[in-house]
């Protein structure tokens, strides 16, 4: 499976988008999932580029979280913006990464992404609970590169 289009079915993609909506209901944080075939640079560096390209660094509270997946490279990165990273411990995303990795190793990519999204939402809710008037600042759709 080396093509982004083959990574998830359209139905699976919609289930992940629904998980993003659910995760964002209780937080002002923003969660995005980005898929691409391959990165020619370090996955973390590419994830940070994508973070910027998707304007995730422009949210009001700096509380965006990106789940970046390079399909062919079989690698993924979870990265958060300054607002969330300034508040959490250094190993904050490790447990989420570990849950996702377990699913991915068993070929359950959709479930790994859904669990990652929902866990990110739970963590965001702790530090950035939903406030009256919060607006969805970023698209919930899965982006592809």
PDB file of C-alpha atoms in Angstrom:
ATOM      1  CA  UNK A   1       0.000   0.000   0.000  1.00  0.00           C
ATOM      2  CA  UNK A   2       2.012   2.921  -1.204  1.00  0.00           C
ATOM      3  CA  UNK A   3      -0.682   5.225  -2.569  1.00  0.00           C
ATOM      4  CA  UNK A   4      -2.459   7.743  -0.376  1.00  0.00           C
ATOM      5  CA  UNK A   5      -5.726   7.001  -2.193  1.00  0.00           C
ATOM      6  CA  UNK A   6      -5.519   3.341  -1.133  1.00  0.00           C
ATOM      7  CA  UNK A   7      -4.720   4.060   2.519  1.00  0.00           C
ATOM      8  CA  UNK A   8      -8.343   4.654   3.563  1.00  0.00           C
ATOM      9  CA  UNK A   9     -11.675   4.102   1.854  1.00  0.00           C
ATOM     10  CA  UNK A  10     -13.972   7.128   1.423  1.00  0.00           C
ATOM     11  CA  UNK A  11     -16.173   5.640   4.149  1.00  0.00           C
ATOM     12  CA  UNK A  12     -13.218   5.302   6.520  1.00  0.00           C
ATOM     13  CA  UNK A  13     -12.215   8.893   5.791  1.00  0.00           C
ATOM     14  CA  UNK A  14     -15.711  10.069   6.740  1.00  0.00           C
ATOM     15  CA  UNK A  15     -15.535   8.105  10.002  1.00  0.00           C
ATOM     16  CA  UNK A  16     -12.276   9.900  10.829  1.00  0.00           C
ATOM     17  CA  UNK A  17     -13.829  13.296   9.962  1.00  0.00           C
ATOM     18  CA  UNK A  18     -16.739  12.414  12.283  1.00  0.00           C
ATOM     19  CA  UNK A  19     -14.200  11.604  15.033  1.00  0.00           C
ATOM     20  CA  UNK A  20     -12.570  15.020  14.493  1.00  0.00           C
ATOM     21  CA  UNK A  21     -15.979  16.699  14.876  1.00  0.00           C
ATOM     22  CA  UNK A  22     -16.634  14.703  18.049  1.00  0.00           C
ATOM     23  CA  UNK A  23     -13.190  15.484  19.482  1.00  0.00           C
ATOM     24  CA  UNK A  24     -13.575  19.206  18.777  1.00  0.00           C
ATOM     25  CA  UNK A  25     -17.032  19.471  20.391  1.00  0.00           C
ATOM     26  CA  UNK A  26     -15.578  19.888  23.882  1.00  0.00           C
ATOM     27  CA  UNK A  27     -12.506  21.975  23.091  1.00  0.00           C
ATOM     28  CA  UNK A  28     -11.503  25.159  21.361  1.00  0.00           C
ATOM     29  CA  UNK A  29      -8.556  23.178  19.958  1.00  0.00           C
ATOM     30  CA  UNK A  30      -8.264  22.235  16.302  1.00  0.00           C
ATOM     31  CA  UNK A  31      -7.294  18.776  15.044  1.00  0.00           C
ATOM     32  CA  UNK A  32      -6.241  17.928  11.489  1.00  0.00           C
ATOM     33  CA  UNK A  33      -5.151  14.719   9.768  1.00  0.00           C
ATOM     34  CA  UNK A  34      -2.825  14.958   6.772  1.00  0.00           C
ATOM     35  CA  UNK A  35      -1.841  12.027   4.561  1.00  0.00           C
ATOM     36  CA  UNK A  36       0.848  11.904   1.913  1.00  0.00           C
ATOM     37  CA  UNK A  37       2.687   9.185   0.078  1.00  0.00           C
ATOM     38  CA  UNK A  38       6.276  10.009   0.976  1.00  0.00           C
ATOM     39  CA  UNK A  39       8.485  12.646   2.513  1.00  0.00           C
ATOM     40  CA  UNK A  40      12.028  13.280   1.349  1.00  0.00           C
ATOM     41  CA  UNK A  41      12.930  15.014   4.613  1.00  0.00           C
ATOM     42  CA  UNK A  42      12.601  13.952   8.251  1.00  0.00           C
ATOM     43  CA  UNK A  43       8.947  13.196   9.040  1.00  0.00           C
ATOM     44  CA  UNK A  44       8.855  15.677  11.935  1.00  0.00           C
ATOM     45  CA  UNK A  45      10.272  18.447   9.736  1.00  0.00           C
ATOM     46  CA  UNK A  46       7.729  17.682   7.021  1.00  0.00           C
ATOM     47  CA  UNK A  47       4.911  17.608   9.589  1.00  0.00           C
ATOM     48  CA  UNK A  48       5.954  21.095  10.727  1.00  0.00           C
ATOM     49  CA  UNK A  49       5.906  22.309   7.101  1.00  0.00           C
ATOM     50  CA  UNK A  50       2.414  20.876   6.635  1.00  0.00           C
ATOM     51  CA  UNK A  51       1.343  22.422   9.948  1.00  0.00           C
ATOM     52  CA  UNK A  52       2.291  25.815   8.533  1.00  0.00           C
ATOM     53  CA  UNK A  53       0.812  25.145   5.058  1.00  0.00           C
ATOM     54  CA  UNK A  54      -2.532  24.216   6.627  1.00  0.00           C
ATOM     55  CA  UNK A  55      -2.407  27.473   8.635  1.00  0.00           C
ATOM     56  CA  UNK A  56      -2.585  25.489  11.857  1.00  0.00           C
ATOM     57  CA  UNK A  57      -0.157  27.963  13.404  1.00  0.00           C
ATOM     58  CA  UNK A  58      -2.707  30.750  12.953  1.00  0.00           C
ATOM     59  CA  UNK A  59      -5.373  29.624  15.414  1.00  0.00           C
ATOM     60  CA  UNK A  60      -6.257  32.190  18.058  1.00  0.00           C
ATOM     61  CA  UNK A  61      -5.082  30.149  21.059  1.00  0.00           C
ATOM     62  CA  UNK A  62      -2.229  28.330  19.263  1.00  0.00           C
ATOM     63  CA  UNK A  63      -3.899  25.020  20.089  1.00  0.00           C
ATOM     64  CA  UNK A  64      -3.861  23.089  16.839  1.00  0.00           C
ATOM     65  CA  UNK A  65      -2.814  19.431  16.673  1.00  0.00           C
ATOM     66  CA  UNK A  66      -1.723  17.734  13.457  1.00  0.00           C
ATOM     67  CA  UNK A  67      -1.575  14.001  12.867  1.00  0.00           C
ATOM     68  CA  UNK A  68       0.744  13.615   9.867  1.00  0.00           C
ATOM     69  CA  UNK A  69       1.115  10.265   8.065  1.00  0.00           C
ATOM     70  CA  UNK A  70       3.612   9.422   5.308  1.00  0.00           C
ATOM     71  CA  UNK A  71       1.963   6.273   3.954  1.00  0.00           C
ATOM     72  CA  UNK A  72       4.766   4.706   1.903  1.00  0.00           C
ATOM     73  CA  UNK A  73       7.344   5.554   4.558  1.00  0.00           C
ATOM     74  CA  UNK A  74       5.177   3.930   7.250  1.00  0.00           C
ATOM     75  CA  UNK A  75       5.764   6.826   9.613  1.00  0.00           C
ATOM     76  CA  UNK A  76       3.604   9.343  11.410  1.00  0.00           C
ATOM     77  CA  UNK A  77       4.003  12.365  13.650  1.00  0.00           C
ATOM     78  CA  UNK A  78       1.687  14.075  16.125  1.00  0.00           C
ATOM     79  CA  UNK A  79       2.582  17.716  16.621  1.00  0.00           C
ATOM     80  CA  UNK A  80       0.947  20.505  18.541  1.00  0.00           C
ATOM     81  CA  UNK A  81       1.215  24.264  18.356  1.00  0.00           C
ATOM     82  CA  UNK A  82       2.937  26.482  20.927  1.00  0.00           C
ATOM     83  CA  UNK A  83      -0.204  27.056  23.009  1.00  0.00           C
ATOM     84  CA  UNK A  84      -0.651  23.378  23.797  1.00  0.00           C
ATOM     85  CA  UNK A  85       3.040  22.468  23.897  1.00  0.00           C
ATOM     86  CA  UNK A  86       3.789  25.200  26.450  1.00  0.00           C
ATOM     87  CA  UNK A  87       1.275  23.636  28.859  1.00  0.00           C
ATOM     88  CA  UNK A  88       1.988  19.925  28.614  1.00  0.00           C
ATOM     89  CA  UNK A  89       4.851  17.647  29.622  1.00  0.00           C
ATOM     90  CA  UNK A  90       7.481  16.589  27.099  1.00  0.00           C
ATOM     91  CA  UNK A  91       6.022  13.072  26.780  1.00  0.00           C
ATOM     92  CA  UNK A  92       2.478  14.394  26.393  1.00  0.00           C
ATOM     93  CA  UNK A  93       1.790  12.793  23.000  1.00  0.00           C
ATOM     94  CA  UNK A  94       3.696   9.548  23.629  1.00  0.00           C
ATOM     95  CA  UNK A  95       0.707   7.542  24.890  1.00  0.00           C
ATOM     96  CA  UNK A  96      -1.403   8.670  21.929  1.00  0.00           C
ATOM     97  CA  UNK A  97       1.413   7.776  19.543  1.00  0.00           C
ATOM     98  CA  UNK A  98       1.769   4.340  21.161  1.00  0.00           C
ATOM     99  CA  UNK A  99      -1.951   3.554  20.815  1.00  0.00           C
ATOM    100  CA  UNK A 100      -1.890   4.612  17.180  1.00  0.00           C
ATOM    101  CA  UNK A 101       1.276   2.616  16.456  1.00  0.00           C
ATOM    102  CA  UNK A 102      -0.281  -0.549  17.883  1.00  0.00           C
ATOM    103  CA  UNK A 103      -3.264  -0.212  15.537  1.00  0.00           C
ATOM    104  CA  UNK A 104      -1.065   0.690  12.557  1.00  0.00           C
ATOM    105  CA  UNK A 105       1.200  -2.341  13.073  1.00  0.00           C
ATOM    106  CA  UNK A 106      -1.891  -4.539  12.809  1.00  0.00           C
ATOM    107  CA  UNK A 107      -3.143  -2.788   9.674  1.00  0.00           C
ATOM    108  CA  UNK A 108      -5.992  -0.975  11.443  1.00  0.00           C
ATOM    109  CA  UNK A 109      -5.195   2.469  10.065  1.00  0.00           C
ATOM    110  CA  UNK A 110      -8.692   3.912  10.393  1.00  0.00           C
ATOM    111  CA  UNK A 111      -8.994   2.847  14.024  1.00  0.00           C
ATOM    112  CA  UNK A 112      -5.521   4.119  14.819  1.00  0.00           C
ATOM    113  CA  UNK A 113      -6.374   7.538  13.408  1.00  0.00           C
ATOM    114  CA  UNK A 114      -9.761   7.646  15.149  1.00  0.00           C
ATOM    115  CA  UNK A 115      -8.199   6.723  18.499  1.00  0.00           C
ATOM    116  CA  UNK A 116      -5.453   9.296  17.959  1.00  0.00           C
ATOM    117  CA  UNK A 117      -7.964  12.021  17.124  1.00  0.00           C
ATOM    118  CA  UNK A 118     -10.206  11.235  20.099  1.00  0.00           C
ATOM    119  CA  UNK A 119      -7.272  11.080  22.520  1.00  0.00           C
ATOM    120  CA  UNK A 120      -5.957  14.398  21.202  1.00  0.00           C
ATOM    121  CA  UNK A 121      -9.426  15.852  21.747  1.00  0.00           C
ATOM    122  CA  UNK A 122      -9.488  14.595  25.341  1.00  0.00           C
ATOM    123  CA  UNK A 123      -6.120  16.182  26.032  1.00  0.00           C
ATOM    124  CA  UNK A 124      -7.077  19.462  24.361  1.00  0.00           C
ATOM    125  CA  UNK A 125     -10.281  19.572  26.405  1.00  0.00           C
ATOM    126  CA  UNK A 126      -8.241  19.577  29.637  1.00  0.00           C
ATOM    127  CA  UNK A 127      -6.284  22.669  28.671  1.00  0.00           C
ATOM    128  CA  UNK A 128      -8.613  24.339  26.175  1.00  0.00           C
ATOM    129  CA  UNK A 129     -12.218  23.579  27.111  1.00  0.00           C
ATOM    130  CA  UNK A 130     -14.982  24.682  24.779  1.00  0.00           C
ATOM    131  CA  UNK A 131     -16.036  28.283  25.396  1.00  0.00           C
ATOM    132  CA  UNK A 132     -19.253  29.983  24.310  1.00  0.00           C
ATOM    133  CA  UNK A 133     -18.702  31.497  20.913  1.00  0.00           C
ATOM    134  CA  UNK A 134     -15.878  29.146  19.884  1.00  0.00           C
ATOM    135  CA  UNK A 135     -15.766  28.741  16.136  1.00  0.00           C
ATOM    136  CA  UNK A 136     -14.269  25.947  14.093  1.00  0.00           C
ATOM    137  CA  UNK A 137     -11.188  27.732  12.772  1.00  0.00           C
ATOM    138  CA  UNK A 138      -9.935  24.955  10.484  1.00  0.00           C
ATOM    139  CA  UNK A 139     -11.452  22.376   8.176  1.00  0.00           C
ATOM    140  CA  UNK A 140     -12.152  18.920   9.613  1.00  0.00           C
ATOM    141  CA  UNK A 141     -11.534  17.250   6.253  1.00  0.00           C
ATOM    142  CA  UNK A 142      -8.480  15.028   5.800  1.00  0.00           C
ATOM    143  CA  UNK A 143      -5.872  16.849   3.723  1.00  0.00           C
ATOM    144  CA  UNK A 144      -3.593  15.039   1.299  1.00  0.00           C
ATOM    145  CA  UNK A 145      -0.278  15.942  -0.187  1.00  0.00           C
TER     146      UNK A 145
END
